[in-house]
PDB file of C-alpha atoms in Angstrom:
ATOM      1  CA  MET S   4       7.901  16.684-166.996  1.00  0.00           C
ATOM      2  CA  SER S   5       6.724  19.737-168.955  1.00  0.00           C
ATOM      3  CA  VAL S   6       8.937  22.784-169.312  1.00  0.00           C
ATOM      4  CA  ALA S   7       6.492  24.830-167.177  1.00  0.00           C
ATOM      5  CA  ALA S   8       6.510  22.200-164.408  1.00  0.00           C
ATOM      6  CA  GLU S   9      10.295  22.004-164.565  1.00  0.00           C
ATOM      7  CA  GLU S  10      10.607  25.802-164.266  1.00  0.00           C
ATOM      8  CA  ALA S  11       8.157  25.867-161.335  1.00  0.00           C
ATOM      9  CA  ALA S  12      10.167  23.158-159.556  1.00  0.00           C
ATOM     10  CA  GLU S  13      13.387  25.099-160.185  1.00  0.00           C
ATOM     11  CA  GLU S  14      11.794  28.274-158.760  1.00  0.00           C
ATOM     12  CA  ILE S  15      10.631  26.448-155.614  1.00  0.00           C
ATOM     13  CA  GLY S  16      14.063  24.887-155.177  1.00  0.00           C
ATOM     14  CA  PHE S  17      15.809  28.219-155.699  1.00  0.00           C
ATOM     15  CA  THR S  18      13.491  29.973-153.222  1.00  0.00           C
ATOM     16  CA  ARG S  19      14.093  27.246-150.635  1.00  0.00           C
ATOM     17  CA  ALA S  20      17.858  27.365-151.179  1.00  0.00           C
ATOM     18  CA  MET S  21      18.063  31.152-150.869  1.00  0.00           C
ATOM     19  CA  SER S  22      16.000  31.106-147.652  1.00  0.00           C
ATOM     20  CA  ARG S  23      18.882  29.173-146.087  1.00  0.00           C
ATOM     21  CA  VAL S  24      21.381  31.954-146.866  1.00  0.00           C
ATOM     22  CA  PRO S  25      21.590  34.406-143.945  1.00  0.00           C
ATOM     23  CA  GLY S  26      21.580  38.089-144.741  1.00  0.00           C
ATOM     24  CA  PRO S  27      21.390  41.433-142.993  1.00  0.00           C
ATOM     25  CA  VAL S  28      17.981  43.044-142.654  1.00  0.00           C
ATOM     26  CA  VAL S  29      17.821  46.575-143.988  1.00  0.00           C
ATOM     27  CA  VAL S  30      15.171  49.221-144.261  1.00  0.00           C
ATOM     28  CA  THR S  31      15.849  51.446-147.235  1.00  0.00           C
ATOM     29  CA  THR S  32      14.305  54.916-147.159  1.00  0.00           C
ATOM     30  CA  THR S  33      14.025  57.986-149.334  1.00  0.00           C
ATOM     31  CA  VAL S  34      11.999  61.162-149.625  1.00  0.00           C
ATOM     32  CA  ASP S  35      10.512  62.361-152.905  1.00  0.00           C
ATOM     33  CA  ASP S  36      10.392  65.906-154.306  1.00  0.00           C
ATOM     34  CA  SER S  37       7.024  66.543-152.619  1.00  0.00           C
ATOM     35  CA  GLY S  38       8.464  65.579-149.204  1.00  0.00           C
ATOM     36  CA  ARG S  39       6.716  62.192-148.994  1.00  0.00           C
ATOM     37  CA  ARG S  40       8.771  59.517-147.251  1.00  0.00           C
ATOM     38  CA  TRP S  41       9.113  56.053-148.765  1.00  0.00           C
ATOM     39  CA  GLY S  42      10.662  52.898-147.350  1.00  0.00           C
ATOM     40  CA  PHE S  43      10.848  49.128-147.655  1.00  0.00           C
ATOM     41  CA  THR S  44      12.480  46.166-145.951  1.00  0.00           C
ATOM     42  CA  ALA S  45      15.062  44.283-147.977  1.00  0.00           C
ATOM     43  CA  SER S  46      17.056  41.176-147.200  1.00  0.00           C
ATOM     44  CA  SER S  47      19.102  41.492-150.384  1.00  0.00           C
ATOM     45  CA  PHE S  48      21.802  44.038-149.609  1.00  0.00           C
ATOM     46  CA  VAL S  49      25.478  43.797-150.518  1.00  0.00           C
ATOM     47  CA  SER S  50      28.622  45.832-150.807  1.00  0.00           C
ATOM     48  CA  LEU S  51      29.503  46.157-154.487  1.00  0.00           C
ATOM     49  CA  SER S  52      32.679  48.220-154.707  1.00  0.00           C
ATOM     50  CA  LEU S  53      35.232  49.902-152.487  1.00  0.00           C
ATOM     51  CA  ASP S  54      36.456  52.390-155.099  1.00  0.00           C
ATOM     52  CA  PRO S  55      34.054  54.047-155.544  1.00  0.00           C
ATOM     53  CA  PRO S  56      32.089  52.940-152.468  1.00  0.00           C
ATOM     54  CA  LEU S  57      28.957  51.294-153.905  1.00  0.00           C
ATOM     55  CA  VAL S  58      26.201  49.155-152.378  1.00  0.00           C
ATOM     56  CA  THR S  59      23.176  47.448-153.878  1.00  0.00           C
ATOM     57  CA  VAL S  60      19.687  46.875-152.516  1.00  0.00           C
ATOM     58  CA  SER S  61      17.139  44.856-154.483  1.00  0.00           C
ATOM     59  CA  LEU S  62      13.508  45.958-154.787  1.00  0.00           C
ATOM     60  CA  ASP S  63      10.608  44.007-156.293  1.00  0.00           C
ATOM     61  CA  LYS S  64       9.296  45.770-159.384  1.00  0.00           C
ATOM     62  CA  LYS S  65       5.712  45.158-158.172  1.00  0.00           C
ATOM     63  CA  ALA S  66       6.339  46.917-154.831  1.00  0.00           C
ATOM     64  CA  SER S  67       4.337  50.056-154.096  1.00  0.00           C
ATOM     65  CA  THR S  68       7.617  51.876-153.419  1.00  0.00           C
ATOM     66  CA  HIS S  69       9.303  50.922-156.699  1.00  0.00           C
ATOM     67  CA  ALA S  70       8.333  53.995-158.709  1.00  0.00           C
ATOM     68  CA  ALA S  71       9.561  56.368-155.993  1.00  0.00           C
ATOM     69  CA  PHE S  72      12.919  54.620-155.620  1.00  0.00           C
ATOM     70  CA  ALA S  73      13.434  54.235-159.380  1.00  0.00           C
ATOM     71  CA  VAL S  74      13.667  58.030-159.695  1.00  0.00           C
ATOM     72  CA  ALA S  75      15.141  58.863-156.272  1.00  0.00           C
ATOM     73  CA  GLY S  76      18.278  60.970-156.260  1.00  0.00           C
ATOM     74  CA  HIS S  77      19.326  59.716-152.821  1.00  0.00           C
ATOM     75  CA  PHE S  78      18.403  56.935-150.425  1.00  0.00           C
ATOM     76  CA  MET S  79      19.455  55.608-147.039  1.00  0.00           C
ATOM     77  CA  VAL S  80      20.215  52.030-146.084  1.00  0.00           C
ATOM     78  CA  ASN S  81      19.488  51.336-142.401  1.00  0.00           C
ATOM     79  CA  VAL S  82      20.979  48.027-141.225  1.00  0.00           C
ATOM     80  CA  LEU S  83      18.663  47.020-138.407  1.00  0.00           C
ATOM     81  CA  ALA S  84      19.732  45.954-134.936  1.00  0.00           C
ATOM     82  CA  HIS S  85      18.789  42.630-133.327  1.00  0.00           C
ATOM     83  CA  ASP S  86      15.898  44.223-131.404  1.00  0.00           C
ATOM     84  CA  GLN S  87      14.335  45.986-134.412  1.00  0.00           C
ATOM     85  CA  SER S  88      12.419  43.125-136.051  1.00  0.00           C
ATOM     86  CA  GLU S  89       9.125  44.993-135.578  1.00  0.00           C
ATOM     87  CA  ILE S  90      10.465  47.821-137.744  1.00  0.00           C
ATOM     88  CA  ALA S  91      11.449  45.277-140.394  1.00  0.00           C
ATOM     89  CA  ARG S  92       7.970  43.731-140.348  1.00  0.00           C
ATOM     90  CA  ARG S  93       6.243  47.113-140.606  1.00  0.00           C
ATOM     91  CA  PHE S  94       8.351  48.255-143.564  1.00  0.00           C
ATOM     92  CA  ALA S  95       7.619  44.914-145.263  1.00  0.00           C
ATOM     93  CA  THR S  96       3.835  45.294-144.838  1.00  0.00           C
ATOM     94  CA  SER S  97       1.713  46.751-147.633  1.00  0.00           C
ATOM     95  CA  GLY S  98      -1.091  49.192-146.984  1.00  0.00           C
ATOM     96  CA  VAL S  99       0.200  50.629-143.702  1.00  0.00           C
ATOM     97  CA  ASP S 100       1.846  53.931-142.829  1.00  0.00           C
ATOM     98  CA  ARG S 101       5.360  52.606-142.383  1.00  0.00           C
ATOM     99  CA  PHE S 102       6.511  55.844-140.745  1.00  0.00           C
ATOM    100  CA  ALA S 103       3.615  56.225-138.253  1.00  0.00           C
ATOM    101  CA  ALA S 104       5.493  54.709-135.276  1.00  0.00           C
ATOM    102  CA  GLY S 105       7.859  57.686-135.170  1.00  0.00           C
ATOM    103  CA  ASP S 106      11.056  55.607-135.104  1.00  0.00           C
ATOM    104  CA  THR S 107      12.529  57.427-138.104  1.00  0.00           C
ATOM    105  CA  GLU S 108      13.729  60.991-138.347  1.00  0.00           C
ATOM    106  CA  PRO S 109      15.602  63.157-140.838  1.00  0.00           C
ATOM    107  CA  LEU S 110      19.267  62.241-140.434  1.00  0.00           C
ATOM    108  CA  GLU S 111      22.243  62.294-142.811  1.00  0.00           C
ATOM    109  CA  ARG S 112      21.523  64.487-145.832  1.00  0.00           C
ATOM    110  CA  GLY S 113      17.951  64.957-144.575  1.00  0.00           C
ATOM    111  CA  LEU S 114      17.011  61.391-145.458  1.00  0.00           C
ATOM    112  CA  PRO S 115      14.606  59.512-143.180  1.00  0.00           C
ATOM    113  CA  GLY S 116      16.743  57.281-141.005  1.00  0.00           C
ATOM    114  CA  ILE S 117      16.503  54.973-138.024  1.00  0.00           C
ATOM    115  CA  PRO S 118      18.674  56.495-135.269  1.00  0.00           C
ATOM    116  CA  ARG S 119      19.334  53.195-133.438  1.00  0.00           C
ATOM    117  CA  ALA S 120      20.271  51.197-136.568  1.00  0.00           C
ATOM    118  CA  VAL S 121      23.589  49.342-136.473  1.00  0.00           C
ATOM    119  CA  VAL S 122      24.698  51.055-139.688  1.00  0.00           C
ATOM    120  CA  ARG S 123      23.277  53.910-141.751  1.00  0.00           C
ATOM    121  CA  LEU S 124      24.538  54.575-145.261  1.00  0.00           C
ATOM    122  CA  ALA S 125      23.375  57.720-147.024  1.00  0.00           C
ATOM    123  CA  CYS S 126      23.696  57.114-150.762  1.00  0.00           C
ATOM    124  CA  ARG S 127      23.392  58.997-154.021  1.00  0.00           C
ATOM    125  CA  MET S 128      21.653  56.901-156.655  1.00  0.00           C
ATOM    126  CA  HIS S 129      24.405  55.647-158.940  1.00  0.00           C
ATOM    127  CA  GLU S 130      22.288  53.419-161.179  1.00  0.00           C
ATOM    128  CA  VAL S 131      19.094  51.362-161.286  1.00  0.00           C
ATOM    129  CA  VAL S 132      19.851  47.987-162.864  1.00  0.00           C
ATOM    130  CA  ASP S 133      17.290  45.552-164.253  1.00  0.00           C
ATOM    131  CA  GLY S 134      17.426  42.275-162.358  1.00  0.00           C
ATOM    132  CA  GLY S 135      14.536  40.171-163.630  1.00  0.00           C
ATOM    133  CA  ASP S 136      11.526  40.706-161.362  1.00  0.00           C
ATOM    134  CA  HIS S 137      13.583  43.078-159.184  1.00  0.00           C
ATOM    135  CA  SER S 138      15.532  46.284-159.714  1.00  0.00           C
ATOM    136  CA  MET S 139      18.934  46.644-158.143  1.00  0.00           C
ATOM    137  CA  LEU S 140      19.369  50.089-156.643  1.00  0.00           C
ATOM    138  CA  VAL S 141      23.071  50.863-156.814  1.00  0.00           C
ATOM    139  CA  GLY S 142      24.047  53.609-154.407  1.00  0.00           C
ATOM    140  CA  ARG S 143      27.235  55.629-154.104  1.00  0.00           C
ATOM    141  CA  VAL S 144      27.861  55.815-150.354  1.00  0.00           C
ATOM    142  CA  LEU S 145      28.286  59.405-149.196  1.00  0.00           C
ATOM    143  CA  ASP S 146      27.979  59.088-145.398  1.00  0.00           C
ATOM    144  CA  CYS S 147      28.478  56.123-143.026  1.00  0.00           C
ATOM    145  CA  VAL S 148      27.331  55.973-139.407  1.00  0.00           C
ATOM    146  CA  THR S 149      28.010  52.842-137.353  1.00  0.00           C
ATOM    147  CA  SER S 150      27.252  51.611-133.847  1.00  0.00           C
ATOM    148  CA  GLN S 151      29.654  49.197-132.161  1.00  0.00           C
ATOM    149  CA  GLU S 152      27.308  48.639-129.206  1.00  0.00           C
ATOM    150  CA  ARG S 153      24.516  46.876-131.118  1.00  0.00           C
ATOM    151  CA  GLU S 154      24.336  43.603-133.050  1.00  0.00           C
ATOM    152  CA  ALA S 155      22.756  43.350-136.491  1.00  0.00           C
ATOM    153  CA  LEU S 156      19.453  41.608-137.185  1.00  0.00           C
ATOM    154  CA  VAL S 157      19.813  38.625-139.530  1.00  0.00           C
ATOM    155  CA  TYR S 158      17.185  36.953-141.715  1.00  0.00           C
ATOM    156  CA  VAL S 159      17.479  33.215-142.379  1.00  0.00           C
ATOM    157  CA  ASP S 160      15.029  30.311-142.754  1.00  0.00           C
ATOM    158  CA  ARG S 161      12.228  32.864-143.211  1.00  0.00           C
ATOM    159  CA  GLY S 162      12.752  34.334-139.757  1.00  0.00           C
ATOM    160  CA  PHE S 163      14.701  36.969-137.856  1.00  0.00           C
ATOM    161  CA  VAL S 164      17.587  35.886-135.634  1.00  0.00           C
ATOM    162  CA  ARG S 165      20.207  37.504-133.471  1.00  0.00           C
ATOM    163  CA  PRO S 166      23.764  36.526-134.396  1.00  0.00           C
ATOM    164  CA  ALA S 167      25.544  34.286-131.919  1.00  0.00           C
ATOM    165  CA  ALA S 168      28.302  35.974-129.977  1.00  0.00           C
ATOM    166  CA  PRO S 169      31.763  34.895-131.102  1.00  0.00           C
ATOM    167  CA  PRO S 170      33.569  32.601-128.689  1.00  0.00           C
ATOM    168  CA  ALA S 171      35.893  34.338-126.261  1.00  0.00           C
ATOM    169  CA  ALA S 172      39.500  34.195-127.268  1.00  0.00           C
ATOM    170  CA  GLY S 173      41.406  32.046-124.842  1.00  0.00           C
ATOM    171  CA  PRO S 174      45.005  30.946-124.453  1.00  0.00           C
ATOM    172  CA  ARG S 175      46.361  28.657-127.138  1.00  0.00           C
TER     173      ARG S 175
END
């Protein structure tokens, strides 16, 4: 097997393996100096540090939003609720006005946010880290808003799912 064929097989295997790993679905938003809103759907979002409070969101370097986020001073991570898959799809679609549906509004620190998200994290850009074909946006969390009434949307096996409810605690 040639080196190129071997690398292609490894990439396919890696892609297939990572599709099996469930993750939260987030829409990350910002507004540039001219007031234009930007946003994208990401399934790669993790907590990085407690002290200081840092999170990371990964963004494809070829994405139309990359340039805006690479220089953004602040951004918001909106962890979507189980009934918000349409928002996730829209913010993942190129060539559409992702904000046209009117389900975002200026929230914490004036950043465009999704009011009914399970979690909203307003962040100051801490660092943009090279990550191969993606950039990792590292944000210092400034404000946290959470909802206990809604369940998060999860992405696994190339589809959106609602988490199963935990079993009721019974007598032992």
